[in-house]
XYZ file of C-alpha atoms in Angstrom:
233
model
C 14.437 -142.703 205.749
C 13.676 -145.064 208.877
C 13.302 -149.018 209.105
C 9.569 -150.287 208.854
C 10.614 -153.790 210.001
C 10.285 -155.139 213.486
C 13.827 -156.458 213.961
C 16.902 -155.150 212.128
C 19.987 -157.220 211.999
C 18.667 -160.668 211.187
C 16.156 -163.370 213.084
C 14.646 -162.118 216.198
C 16.707 -165.017 217.994
C 19.779 -163.200 216.982
C 21.477 -161.475 220.022
C 22.174 -158.619 217.646
C 18.413 -158.162 216.767
C 16.703 -154.757 217.180
C 13.300 -154.190 218.178
C 11.411 -151.665 215.989
C 11.978 -149.144 218.971
C 15.297 -149.851 219.032
C 15.899 -148.941 215.721
C 14.246 -145.558 215.821
C 16.248 -144.708 218.817
C 19.332 -145.989 217.241
C 18.411 -143.282 214.476
C 17.670 -140.621 216.331
C 20.941 -140.989 218.372
C 22.936 -141.185 215.008
C 20.893 -137.984 214.197
C 22.172 -135.976 217.183
C 25.985 -136.951 216.342
C 25.517 -136.146 213.077
C 24.343 -132.640 214.114
C 27.358 -132.284 216.696
C 29.577 -133.067 214.069
C 28.279 -130.593 211.615
C 27.228 -127.541 212.851
C 28.601 -124.984 215.555
C 26.186 -123.663 217.812
C 22.951 -126.392 218.133
C 20.230 -126.172 220.532
C 17.257 -128.241 221.974
C 13.821 -127.018 222.194
C 12.647 -127.889 225.710
C 9.486 -127.208 227.208
C 9.145 -130.059 229.731
C 6.688 -131.634 227.763
C 6.738 -135.262 226.581
C 8.344 -134.698 223.162
C 11.227 -132.448 224.344
C 11.734 -134.815 227.455
C 12.054 -137.782 224.843
C 14.536 -135.661 222.782
C 16.791 -134.667 225.847
C 16.698 -138.322 227.238
C 18.043 -139.464 223.581
C 20.649 -136.574 223.489
C 21.795 -137.841 226.717
C 22.137 -141.481 225.577
C 23.692 -139.983 222.314
C 27.076 -138.485 224.278
C 27.089 -140.493 227.571
C 29.060 -140.617 229.417
C 30.080 -137.189 228.129
C 27.983 -133.877 228.730
C 25.443 -133.284 226.154
C 27.436 -130.573 224.032
C 24.028 -128.431 223.332
C 22.153 -125.797 225.211
C 18.338 -125.836 225.721
C 16.023 -123.152 224.909
C 12.202 -122.750 226.281
C 10.010 -120.659 224.688
C 7.825 -120.042 227.832
C 4.257 -118.841 227.225
C 3.622 -117.807 230.631
C 0.771 -120.392 230.979
C 3.102 -123.564 232.369
C 1.925 -125.471 235.538
C 4.667 -124.293 238.208
C 5.373 -127.973 238.309
C 6.478 -128.353 234.730
C 9.014 -125.465 235.215
C 10.206 -127.039 238.686
C 10.817 -129.870 236.624
C 12.387 -127.978 233.805
C 15.110 -126.412 236.216
C 15.541 -129.409 238.188
C 16.554 -131.492 234.786
C 18.951 -128.635 233.533
C 20.534 -128.660 237.291
C 20.749 -132.360 237.283
C 22.509 -132.755 233.907
C 24.654 -129.530 234.053
C 22.771 -128.332 231.031
C 22.640 -124.458 230.007
C 19.028 -123.104 229.439
C 17.785 -119.981 227.437
C 14.337 -118.764 228.095
C 12.500 -116.721 225.610
C 9.354 -115.338 227.435
C 6.055 -114.540 225.649
C 5.062 -112.571 228.528
C 8.135 -110.045 228.288
C 7.036 -109.432 224.770
C 3.728 -108.829 225.596
C 4.887 -106.486 228.525
C 7.014 -104.565 226.156
C 4.023 -104.009 223.546
C 5.575 -106.088 221.099
C 2.984 -108.854 221.085
C -0.788 -108.610 222.220
C -2.927 -110.918 223.776
C -5.234 -113.021 221.503
C -8.979 -113.025 222.100
C -9.050 -116.465 222.630
C -6.710 -116.379 225.252
C -3.887 -118.868 223.835
C -0.297 -118.160 223.428
C 1.056 -120.900 221.267
C 0.878 -118.645 217.963
C 2.737 -115.934 219.856
C 5.842 -118.194 220.438
C 7.083 -117.562 216.748
C 8.592 -114.227 217.248
C 10.458 -115.142 220.410
C 12.009 -118.215 218.947
C 12.808 -116.448 215.831
C 14.718 -113.572 217.886
C 16.579 -115.841 220.452
C 17.797 -117.921 217.265
C 18.957 -114.604 215.943
C 20.282 -113.465 219.105
C 22.419 -116.622 220.123
C 23.061 -117.359 216.251
C 21.805 -121.004 216.737
C 22.366 -122.761 213.429
C 20.738 -126.122 214.343
C 17.358 -126.150 216.307
C 16.300 -129.668 217.509
C 12.427 -130.025 217.322
C 10.048 -132.838 218.632
C 7.566 -132.515 215.692
C 6.307 -135.678 214.081
C 4.793 -136.384 211.103
C 1.693 -137.694 212.205
C 0.667 -134.236 213.905
C -0.488 -132.593 210.859
C -0.441 -132.968 207.088
C 2.536 -129.807 206.919
C 4.641 -131.914 208.935
C 4.523 -134.758 206.692
C 6.503 -132.715 204.266
C 9.232 -131.995 206.783
C 12.625 -133.735 206.404
C 14.974 -134.537 209.417
C 17.274 -131.543 208.533
C 14.534 -128.837 207.530
C 16.475 -125.715 206.197
C 14.956 -122.360 207.119
C 15.973 -119.042 205.824
C 17.084 -115.991 207.659
C 13.375 -115.158 208.682
C 12.790 -118.976 209.617
C 10.893 -119.532 206.816
C 10.275 -123.075 205.489
C 10.364 -123.334 201.811
C 9.733 -127.062 200.330
C 11.434 -126.362 197.119
C 14.741 -125.770 198.937
C 14.647 -129.044 200.833
C 17.088 -131.528 200.227
C 17.101 -135.374 199.793
C 17.845 -137.545 202.754
C 18.942 -140.729 200.911
C 21.005 -143.735 203.148
C 20.612 -141.422 206.281
C 23.015 -138.712 204.724
C 22.114 -135.275 205.925
C 23.093 -132.241 204.305
C 23.541 -129.228 206.696
C 24.847 -126.633 204.534
C 23.398 -123.355 204.902
C 24.136 -119.785 204.326
C 24.939 -116.984 206.985
C 21.541 -116.197 208.812
C 20.081 -119.361 208.209
C 19.368 -122.587 210.114
C 18.249 -125.941 209.989
C 15.384 -127.273 212.377
C 16.337 -130.969 212.801
C 13.742 -133.548 213.942
C 15.126 -136.760 215.249
C 11.704 -138.511 216.275
C 9.744 -137.847 212.903
C 8.099 -141.224 212.231
C 5.200 -141.284 214.618
C 3.852 -141.655 218.054
C 5.955 -144.590 219.093
C 8.272 -141.952 220.779
C 5.809 -140.547 223.214
C 3.325 -143.677 224.071
C 5.314 -144.366 226.985
C 6.982 -147.248 225.254
C 10.069 -145.378 224.909
C 10.486 -144.529 228.604
C 9.837 -147.968 229.778
C 12.132 -149.568 227.522
C 15.088 -147.416 228.140
C 14.477 -147.396 232.133
C 13.495 -143.687 232.626
C 10.804 -142.909 235.012
C 7.233 -141.161 234.034
C 4.587 -139.458 236.317
C 1.099 -138.878 235.238
C 0.283 -135.206 234.859
C -3.215 -133.788 234.489
C -4.420 -131.812 231.700
C -6.095 -128.387 232.434
C -8.599 -128.892 229.095
C -9.702 -132.420 229.940
C -8.957 -133.095 233.629
C -7.674 -136.366 233.037
C -4.175 -137.791 233.290
C -1.808 -138.367 230.898
C 0.601 -141.295 231.373
C 3.683 -140.086 229.491
C 3.039 -136.224 230.182
C 6.266 -136.123 232.365
C 9.420 -138.217 232.159
C 12.692 -138.049 234.071
């Protein structure tokens, strides 16, 4: 599906040669444009974390100088640093984007969800995400999932079909030969789209430095150590 070589287009001395990172970027840009042509109501999952920041940066490059033809969706756990929310809102305003927020805290306040004993809210995001997709009738949802994250991700396609309950059935996934993507889906279904599935190259900081975007260091609440690619703009 993606190139596994360091250069594309011939010798490294060629002015048309692409580095491995350039080839990955080119493929992701192609995927964003393909979704814009195939779907009616796409949305980009955006939390202000490094994966979603890279996705938004690629979307901006894919459609520049025009505006990004997608809105953003943040499933807010309520456990974010204030600086992350400030950054999210600043980026949305800077690029004239439309932001939808599905709040886990709102579901807890209404008694629909209950806090977990371990305090984490990540598993509680599923219901707000599913209902937001249904409410806004999104038919394509960009995610920042990568195949190196866990074994289950290794089976994901770039276009990953979900049923009306947002369930994933590996038997219903389509082959993706020659970068041809099948976005056909029934009413109520949607497709999760993963433009950056190939591994950590996207979020190691090399993407941002190669394309000129700025990154700042952010401190992890778990380890207290800073991460160089945690926030880019």
